[in-house]
Short mmCIF file of C-alpha atoms in Angstrom, two decimals:
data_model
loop_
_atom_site.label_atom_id
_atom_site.label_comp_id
_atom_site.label_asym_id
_atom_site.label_seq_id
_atom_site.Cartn_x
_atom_site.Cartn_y
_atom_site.Cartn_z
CA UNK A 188 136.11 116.25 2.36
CA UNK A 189 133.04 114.38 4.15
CA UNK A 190 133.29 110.70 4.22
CA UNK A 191 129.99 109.30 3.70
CA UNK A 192 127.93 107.85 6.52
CA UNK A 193 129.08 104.14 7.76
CA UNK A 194 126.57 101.59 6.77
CA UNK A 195 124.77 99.54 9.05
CA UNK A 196 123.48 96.49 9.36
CA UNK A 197 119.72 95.17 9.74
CA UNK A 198 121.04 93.89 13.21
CA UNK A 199 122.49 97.29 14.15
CA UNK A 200 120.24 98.19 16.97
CA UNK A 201 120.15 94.60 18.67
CA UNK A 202 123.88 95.00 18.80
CA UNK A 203 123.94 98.44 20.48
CA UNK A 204 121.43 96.87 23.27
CA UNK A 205 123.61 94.29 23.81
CA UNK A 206 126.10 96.77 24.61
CA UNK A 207 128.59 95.86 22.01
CA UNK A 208 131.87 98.03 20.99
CA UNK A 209 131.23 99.71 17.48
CA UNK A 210 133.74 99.87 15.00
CA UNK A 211 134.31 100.72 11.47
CA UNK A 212 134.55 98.02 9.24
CA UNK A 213 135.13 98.31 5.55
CA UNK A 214 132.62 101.44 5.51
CA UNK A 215 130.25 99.51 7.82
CA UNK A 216 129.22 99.84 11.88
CA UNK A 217 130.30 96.72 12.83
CA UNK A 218 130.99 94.99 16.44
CA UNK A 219 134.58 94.71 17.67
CA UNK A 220 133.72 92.66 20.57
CA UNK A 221 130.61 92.69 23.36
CA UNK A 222 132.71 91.95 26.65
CA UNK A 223 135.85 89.85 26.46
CA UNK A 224 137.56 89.50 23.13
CA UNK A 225 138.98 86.14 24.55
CA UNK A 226 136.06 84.73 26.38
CA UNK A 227 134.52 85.16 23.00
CA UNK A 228 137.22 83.13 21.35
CA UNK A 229 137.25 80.79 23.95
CA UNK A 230 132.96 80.02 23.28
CA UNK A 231 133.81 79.57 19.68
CA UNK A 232 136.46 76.69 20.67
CA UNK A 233 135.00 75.21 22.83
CA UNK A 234 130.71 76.07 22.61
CA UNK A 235 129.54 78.22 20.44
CA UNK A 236 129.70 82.07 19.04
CA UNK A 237 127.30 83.99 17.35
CA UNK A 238 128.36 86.46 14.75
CA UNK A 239 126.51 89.41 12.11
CA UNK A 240 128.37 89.18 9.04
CA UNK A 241 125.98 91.33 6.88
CA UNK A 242 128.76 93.17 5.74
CA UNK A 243 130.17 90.58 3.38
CA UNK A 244 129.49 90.90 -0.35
CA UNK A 245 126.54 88.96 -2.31
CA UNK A 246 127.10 88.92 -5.67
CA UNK A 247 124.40 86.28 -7.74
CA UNK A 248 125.13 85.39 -11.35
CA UNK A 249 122.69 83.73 -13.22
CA UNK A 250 121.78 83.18 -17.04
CA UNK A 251 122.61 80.31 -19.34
CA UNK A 252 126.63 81.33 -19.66
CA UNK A 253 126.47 81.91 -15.42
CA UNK A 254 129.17 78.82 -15.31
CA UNK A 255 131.03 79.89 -18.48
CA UNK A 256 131.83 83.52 -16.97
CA UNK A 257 132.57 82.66 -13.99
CA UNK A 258 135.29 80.06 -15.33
CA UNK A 259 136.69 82.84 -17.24
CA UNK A 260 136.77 85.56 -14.82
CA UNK A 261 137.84 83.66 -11.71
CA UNK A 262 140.66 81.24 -11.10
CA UNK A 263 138.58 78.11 -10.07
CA UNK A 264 136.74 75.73 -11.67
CA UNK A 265 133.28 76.92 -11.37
CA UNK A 266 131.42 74.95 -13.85
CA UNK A 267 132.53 71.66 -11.72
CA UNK A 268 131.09 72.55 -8.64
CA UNK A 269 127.95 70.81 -7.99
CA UNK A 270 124.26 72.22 -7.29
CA UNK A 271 124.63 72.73 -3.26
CA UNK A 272 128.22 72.89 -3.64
CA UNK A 273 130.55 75.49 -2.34
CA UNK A 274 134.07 76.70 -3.63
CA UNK A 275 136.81 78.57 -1.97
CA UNK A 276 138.91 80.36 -4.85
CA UNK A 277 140.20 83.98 -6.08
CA UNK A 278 139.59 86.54 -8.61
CA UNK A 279 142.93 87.87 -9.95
CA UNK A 280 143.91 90.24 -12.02
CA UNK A 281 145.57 89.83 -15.70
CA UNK A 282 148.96 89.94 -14.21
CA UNK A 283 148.09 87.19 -11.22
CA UNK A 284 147.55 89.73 -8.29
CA UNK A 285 145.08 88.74 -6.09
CA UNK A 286 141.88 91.10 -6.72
CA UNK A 287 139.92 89.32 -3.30
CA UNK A 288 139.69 85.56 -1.96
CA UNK A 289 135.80 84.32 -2.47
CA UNK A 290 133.51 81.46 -1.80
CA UNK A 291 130.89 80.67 -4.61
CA UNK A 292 128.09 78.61 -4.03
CA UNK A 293 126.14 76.84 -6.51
CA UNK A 294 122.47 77.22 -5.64
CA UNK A 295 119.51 75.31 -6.99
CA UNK A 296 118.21 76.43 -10.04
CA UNK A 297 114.68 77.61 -10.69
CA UNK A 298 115.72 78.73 -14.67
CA UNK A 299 115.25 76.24 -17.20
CA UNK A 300 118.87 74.88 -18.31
CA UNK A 301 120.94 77.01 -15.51
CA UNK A 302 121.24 77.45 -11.40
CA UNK A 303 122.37 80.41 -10.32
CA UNK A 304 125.85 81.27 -8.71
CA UNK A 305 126.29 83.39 -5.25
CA UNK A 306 129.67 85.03 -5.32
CA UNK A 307 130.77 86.35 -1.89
CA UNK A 308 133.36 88.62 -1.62
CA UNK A 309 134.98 90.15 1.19
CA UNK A 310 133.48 93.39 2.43
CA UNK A 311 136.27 96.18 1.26
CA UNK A 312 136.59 94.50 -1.39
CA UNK A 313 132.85 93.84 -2.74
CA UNK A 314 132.49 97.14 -5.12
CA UNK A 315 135.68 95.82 -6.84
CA UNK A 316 134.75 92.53 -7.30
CA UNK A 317 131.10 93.74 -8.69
CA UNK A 318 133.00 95.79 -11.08
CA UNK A 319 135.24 93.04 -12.52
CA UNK A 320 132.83 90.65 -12.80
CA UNK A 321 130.45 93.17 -14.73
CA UNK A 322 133.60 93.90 -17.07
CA UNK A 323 134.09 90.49 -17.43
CA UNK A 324 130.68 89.57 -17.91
CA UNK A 325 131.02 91.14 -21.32
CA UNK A 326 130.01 88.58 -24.20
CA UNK A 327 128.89 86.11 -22.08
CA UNK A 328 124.84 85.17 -21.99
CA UNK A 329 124.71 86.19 -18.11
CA UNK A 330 123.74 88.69 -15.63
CA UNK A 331 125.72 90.20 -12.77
CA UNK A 332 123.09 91.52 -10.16
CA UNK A 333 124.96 93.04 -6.58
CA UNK A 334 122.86 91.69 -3.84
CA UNK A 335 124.42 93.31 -0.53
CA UNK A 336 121.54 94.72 0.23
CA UNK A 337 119.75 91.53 -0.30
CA UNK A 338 120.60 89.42 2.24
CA UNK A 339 121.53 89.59 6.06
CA UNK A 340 124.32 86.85 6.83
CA UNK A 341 124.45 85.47 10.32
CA UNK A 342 127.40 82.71 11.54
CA UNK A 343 127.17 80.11 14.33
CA UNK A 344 130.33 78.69 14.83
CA UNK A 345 131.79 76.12 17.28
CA UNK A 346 131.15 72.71 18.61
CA UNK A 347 128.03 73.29 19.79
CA UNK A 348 126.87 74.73 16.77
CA UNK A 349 125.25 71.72 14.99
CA UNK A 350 123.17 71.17 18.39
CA UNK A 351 122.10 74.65 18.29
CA UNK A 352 121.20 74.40 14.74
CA UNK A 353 119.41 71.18 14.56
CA UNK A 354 116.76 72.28 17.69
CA UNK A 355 115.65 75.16 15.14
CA UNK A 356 115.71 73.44 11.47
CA UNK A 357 114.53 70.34 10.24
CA UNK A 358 116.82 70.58 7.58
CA UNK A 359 119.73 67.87 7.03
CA UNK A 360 122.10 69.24 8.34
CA UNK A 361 123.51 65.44 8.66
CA UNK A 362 123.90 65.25 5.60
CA UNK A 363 125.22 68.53 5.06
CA UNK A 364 129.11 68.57 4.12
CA UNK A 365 131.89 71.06 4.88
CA UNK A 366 131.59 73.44 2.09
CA UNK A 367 128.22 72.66 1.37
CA UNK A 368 125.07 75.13 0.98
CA UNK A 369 120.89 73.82 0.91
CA UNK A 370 118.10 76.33 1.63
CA UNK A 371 115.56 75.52 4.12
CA UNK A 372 113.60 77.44 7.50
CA UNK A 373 115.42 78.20 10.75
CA UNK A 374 113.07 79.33 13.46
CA UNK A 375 110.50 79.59 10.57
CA UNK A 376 113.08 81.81 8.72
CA UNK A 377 113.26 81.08 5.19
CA UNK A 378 117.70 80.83 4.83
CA UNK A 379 120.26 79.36 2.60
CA UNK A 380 121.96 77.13 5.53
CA UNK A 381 126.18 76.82 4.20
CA UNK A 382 128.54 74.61 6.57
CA UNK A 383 131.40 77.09 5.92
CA UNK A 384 132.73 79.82 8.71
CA UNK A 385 136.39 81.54 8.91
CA UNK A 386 137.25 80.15 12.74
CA UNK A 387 138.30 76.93 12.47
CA UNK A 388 135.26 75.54 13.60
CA UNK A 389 132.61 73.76 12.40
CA UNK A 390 129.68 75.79 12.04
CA UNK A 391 127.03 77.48 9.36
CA UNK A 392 126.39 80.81 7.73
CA UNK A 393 122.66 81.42 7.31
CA UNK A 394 121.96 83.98 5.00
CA UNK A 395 118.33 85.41 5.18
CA UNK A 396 116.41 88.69 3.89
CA UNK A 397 117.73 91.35 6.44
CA UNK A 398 114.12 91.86 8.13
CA UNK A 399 114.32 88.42 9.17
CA UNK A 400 117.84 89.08 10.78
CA UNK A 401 116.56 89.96 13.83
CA UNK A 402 113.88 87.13 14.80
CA UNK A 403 116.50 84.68 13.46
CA UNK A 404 119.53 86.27 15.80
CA UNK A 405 117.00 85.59 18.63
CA UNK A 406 116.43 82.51 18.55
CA UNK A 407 119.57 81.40 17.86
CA UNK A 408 120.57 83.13 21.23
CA UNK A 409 117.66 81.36 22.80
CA UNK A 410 117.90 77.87 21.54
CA UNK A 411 122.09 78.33 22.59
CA UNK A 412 121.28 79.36 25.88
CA UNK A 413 122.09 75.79 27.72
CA UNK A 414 124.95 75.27 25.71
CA UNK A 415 127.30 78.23 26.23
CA UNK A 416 126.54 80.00 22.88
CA UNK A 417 127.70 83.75 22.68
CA UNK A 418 127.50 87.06 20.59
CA UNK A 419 130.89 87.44 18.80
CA UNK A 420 132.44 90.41 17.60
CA UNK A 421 134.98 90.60 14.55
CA UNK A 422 137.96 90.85 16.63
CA UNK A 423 137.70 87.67 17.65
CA UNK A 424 136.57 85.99 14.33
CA UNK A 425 140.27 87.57 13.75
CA UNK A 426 141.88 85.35 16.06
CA UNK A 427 140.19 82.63 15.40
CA UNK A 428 140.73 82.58 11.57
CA UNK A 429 144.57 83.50 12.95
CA UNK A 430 144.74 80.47 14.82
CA UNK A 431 143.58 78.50 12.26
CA UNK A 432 145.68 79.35 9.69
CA UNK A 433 143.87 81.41 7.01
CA UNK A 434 144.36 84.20 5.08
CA UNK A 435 142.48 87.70 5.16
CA UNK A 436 142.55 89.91 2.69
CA UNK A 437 144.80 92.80 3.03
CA UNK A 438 147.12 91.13 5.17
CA UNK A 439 148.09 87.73 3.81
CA UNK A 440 146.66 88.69 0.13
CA UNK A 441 146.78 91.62 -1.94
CA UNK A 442 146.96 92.44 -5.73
CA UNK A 443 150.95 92.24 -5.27
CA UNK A 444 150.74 88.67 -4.40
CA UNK A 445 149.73 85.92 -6.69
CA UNK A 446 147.98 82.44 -4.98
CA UNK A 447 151.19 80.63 -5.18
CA UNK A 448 152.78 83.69 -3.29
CA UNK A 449 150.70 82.94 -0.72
CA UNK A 450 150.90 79.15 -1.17
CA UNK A 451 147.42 78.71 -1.77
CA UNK A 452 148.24 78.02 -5.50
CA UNK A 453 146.51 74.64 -5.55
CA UNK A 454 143.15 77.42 -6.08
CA UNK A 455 144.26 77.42 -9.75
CA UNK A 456 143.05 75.43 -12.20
CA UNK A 457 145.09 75.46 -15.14
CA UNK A 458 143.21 72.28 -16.60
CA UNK A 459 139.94 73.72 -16.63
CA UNK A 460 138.18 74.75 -20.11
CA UNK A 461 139.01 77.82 -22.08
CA UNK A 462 140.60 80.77 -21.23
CA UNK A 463 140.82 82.85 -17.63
CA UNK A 464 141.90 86.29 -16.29
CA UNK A 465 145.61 86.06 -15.79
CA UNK A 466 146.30 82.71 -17.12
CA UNK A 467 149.49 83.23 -18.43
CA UNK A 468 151.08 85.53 -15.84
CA UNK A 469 149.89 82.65 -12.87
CA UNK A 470 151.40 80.04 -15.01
CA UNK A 471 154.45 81.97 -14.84
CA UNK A 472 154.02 82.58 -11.06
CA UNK A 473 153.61 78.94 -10.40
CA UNK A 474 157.13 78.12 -12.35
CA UNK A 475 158.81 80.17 -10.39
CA UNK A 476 157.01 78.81 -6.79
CA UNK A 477 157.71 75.15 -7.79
CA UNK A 478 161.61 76.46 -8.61
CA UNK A 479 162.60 78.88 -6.21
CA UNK A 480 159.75 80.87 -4.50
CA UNK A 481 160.58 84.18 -3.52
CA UNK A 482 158.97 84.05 -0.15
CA UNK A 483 156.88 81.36 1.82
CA UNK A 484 153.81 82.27 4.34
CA UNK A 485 154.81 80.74 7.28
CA UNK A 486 153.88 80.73 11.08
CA UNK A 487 155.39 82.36 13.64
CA UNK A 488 155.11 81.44 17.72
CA UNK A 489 156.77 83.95 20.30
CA UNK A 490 158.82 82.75 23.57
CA UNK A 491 158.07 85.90 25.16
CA UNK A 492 155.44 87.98 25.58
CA UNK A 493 155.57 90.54 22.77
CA UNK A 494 152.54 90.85 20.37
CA UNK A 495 154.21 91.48 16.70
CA UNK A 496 151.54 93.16 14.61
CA UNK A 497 151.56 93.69 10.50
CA UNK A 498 154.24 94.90 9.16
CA UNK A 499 157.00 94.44 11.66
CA UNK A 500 160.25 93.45 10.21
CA UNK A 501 160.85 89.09 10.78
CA UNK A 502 165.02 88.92 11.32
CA UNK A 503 167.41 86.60 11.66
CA UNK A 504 171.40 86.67 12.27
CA UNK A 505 170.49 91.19 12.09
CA UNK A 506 169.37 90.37 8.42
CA UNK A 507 165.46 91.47 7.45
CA UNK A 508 163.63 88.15 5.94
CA UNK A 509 160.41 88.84 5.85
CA UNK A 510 157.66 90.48 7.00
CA UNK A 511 154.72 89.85 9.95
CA UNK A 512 151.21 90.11 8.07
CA UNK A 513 148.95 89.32 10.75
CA UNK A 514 149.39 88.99 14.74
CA UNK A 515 147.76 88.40 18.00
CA UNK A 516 148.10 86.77 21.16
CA UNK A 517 146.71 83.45 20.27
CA UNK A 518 143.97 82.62 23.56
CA UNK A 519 144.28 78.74 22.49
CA UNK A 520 148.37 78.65 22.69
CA UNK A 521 148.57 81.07 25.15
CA UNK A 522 151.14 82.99 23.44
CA UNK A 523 151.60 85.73 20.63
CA UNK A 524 151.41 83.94 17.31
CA UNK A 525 151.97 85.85 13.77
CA UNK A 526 151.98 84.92 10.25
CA UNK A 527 154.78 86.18 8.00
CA UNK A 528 155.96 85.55 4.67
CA UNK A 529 160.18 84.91 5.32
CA UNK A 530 162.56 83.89 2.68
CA UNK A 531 163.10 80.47 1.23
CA UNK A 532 165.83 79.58 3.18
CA UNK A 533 164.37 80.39 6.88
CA UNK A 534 160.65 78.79 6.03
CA UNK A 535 161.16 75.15 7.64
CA UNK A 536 159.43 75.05 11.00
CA UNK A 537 162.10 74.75 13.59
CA UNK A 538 164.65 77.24 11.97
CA UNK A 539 167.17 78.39 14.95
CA UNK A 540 167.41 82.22 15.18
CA UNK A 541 164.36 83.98 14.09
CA UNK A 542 163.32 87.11 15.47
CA UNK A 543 160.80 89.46 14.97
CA UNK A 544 162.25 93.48 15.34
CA UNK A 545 159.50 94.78 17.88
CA UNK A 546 160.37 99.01 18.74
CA UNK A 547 163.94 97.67 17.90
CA UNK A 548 164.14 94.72 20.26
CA UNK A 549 164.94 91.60 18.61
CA UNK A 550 162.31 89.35 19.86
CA UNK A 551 163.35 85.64 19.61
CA UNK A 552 159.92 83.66 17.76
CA UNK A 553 159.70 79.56 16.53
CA UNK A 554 158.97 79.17 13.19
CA UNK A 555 156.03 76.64 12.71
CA UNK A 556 153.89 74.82 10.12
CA UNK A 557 150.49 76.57 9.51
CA UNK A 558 148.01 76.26 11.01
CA UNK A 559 148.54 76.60 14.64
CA UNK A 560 145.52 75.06 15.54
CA UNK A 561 143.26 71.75 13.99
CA UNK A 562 140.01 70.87 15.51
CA UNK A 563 139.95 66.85 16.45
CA UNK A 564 137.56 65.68 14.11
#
């Protein structure tokens, strides 16, 4: 059986001259790392990283019923987010299982009477999410149009970041919140400029037409050159996100999870108008969180040396009680760190004798209140 070739991004070749480490990513060439996968987590704490995220999926909705779908095919309340708004939520399925995690922005409108919605969806999971939202798109007065091939996305993320920004836009970035989206010209590049990022950090996502990716990737690296900014590869947008506590796809969510499984159920919104995709089976999933929830995502902080990866079995008194779902050594703590969902009963931070079974060892690990790291404000 031939796979099909990996796709590649419009800043494919820039990467290879920069002499980055390939790696397949969700069907795409993407960069693991350039040199150091923790001097590169490092510049995003404390500077500033750079990062090619063109693999993520763009999915725009528009039409006069854009709102109305969207309320009834994802678990959010769409139709209350404002024009240059951004929302994290999920798309589930009719039982509750998580289908992917997104973040929709509201953009300005240019129809009469509607503004159009950019869904983005996680990379393996963008074909699936097209698909459901097609299906679901059924008797509403709106149009589902895939756009991955539309757009190039490129991250700056860190401290720095704002700095970096501001030298290259006269856009207000001042005024512009966390979660927040406005489109205006980097480095002459027309972009939609969003204050979002998955490190932590504060930083923006800058999504342009891909044969701008290059010129804008440029002078990004330029314009950071005196403060420390960085190409980043994904692995360590991995510990970064890690670190800071959030979920990815695949590890911490999957369709046998619902949000409340993964204590993110406050995503829901059970008040909103009308109907949605798997109302019923989450309002059932949320009884049984608030009453006696099965397992609870937790975090997890070695005393040795040990990295526990996804899957390994979290113990305590020779008993299994959970499972690792993601894990790393964490460059900011400067120790392995994991997430896990554990039962009930061992999920308070500080609970004495939790392990995690590494090759059969018992490895002795602190439970702890996610996330491990907060940036001071």
């Amino acid at each position: 059986m031939s796979s099909s070739p990996l796709r590649r991004t419009a800043l494919d070749a820039l990467h290879r001259s920069l002499g980055a480490t390939m790696t397949d990513f969700a069907g795409w060439d993407m960069p693991l790392r350039y040199g150091s996968e923790r001097d590169e987590h490092n510049a995003v704490r404390t500077r500033a990283g750079l990062f090619d995220l063109s693999h993520m999926g763009e999915i725009t909705v528009t039409g006069p019923e854009a709102a109305a779908l969207l309320d009834h095919a994802l678990v959010g309340d769409i139709g209350g987010v404002r024009v240059g708004r951004a929302r994290y939520t999920m798309i589930c399925r009719e039982d509750g299982g998580i289908l992917d995690d997104l973040i929709v922005y509201r953009l300005a409108g240019s129809e009469a009477g509607s503004s159009p919605y950019m869904v983005v969806a996680n990379a393996s999971n963008a074909q699936v999410v097209l698909d459901a939202l097609v299906e679901r798109s059924a008797g509403f007065d709106a149009e589902v149009r895939d756009d991955r091939d539309a757009y190039a996305l490129i991250a700056v993320q860190g401290p720095e970041s704002p700095g970096i920004l501001a030298s290259l836009t006269d856009a207000d970035l001042e005024g512009l919140k966390y979660y927040a989206g406005l489109p205006g010209t980097v480095a002459g590049v027309p972009a939609l400029i969003a204050r979002t990022g998955y490190t932590g950090e504060d930083g923006f996502e800058l999504f342009v037409k891909p044969e701008h990716a290059v010129e804008l990737w440029q002078a990004l690296t330029k314009a950071g050159e005196g403060a420390g900014l960085v190409p980043c590869g994904l692995s360590c947008r991995d510990t970064l996100r890690l670190e800071a506590g959030m979920p990815l796809y695949g590890h911490e969510l999957s369709t046998s999870l619902t949000p409340f499984d993964a204590g993110l159920g406050r995503v829901v919104k059970f008040e909103k108008e009308g109907d949605f995709v798997g109302r019923e089976a989450l309002a059932a999933a949320a009884a049984r969180a608030g009453a006696n929830p099965p397992r609870v995502l937790v975090g997890l902080v070695a005393e040795g040396r040990r990295v526990p990866r996804a899957g390994y079995a979290v113990v305590a008194d020779g008993t299994v009680i959970g499972e690792v779902t993601s894990g790393a050594p964490s460059p900011t703590l400067g120790k392995p760190i994991a997430m896990a969902y554990v039962d009930a009963a061992h999920s308070a931070p500080g609970t004495p004798g939790v392990g995690v079974d590494i090759r059969g060892t018992h490895e002795p690990y602190q439970v702890v209140a996610l996330p491990f790291y907060k940036r001071q404000k």
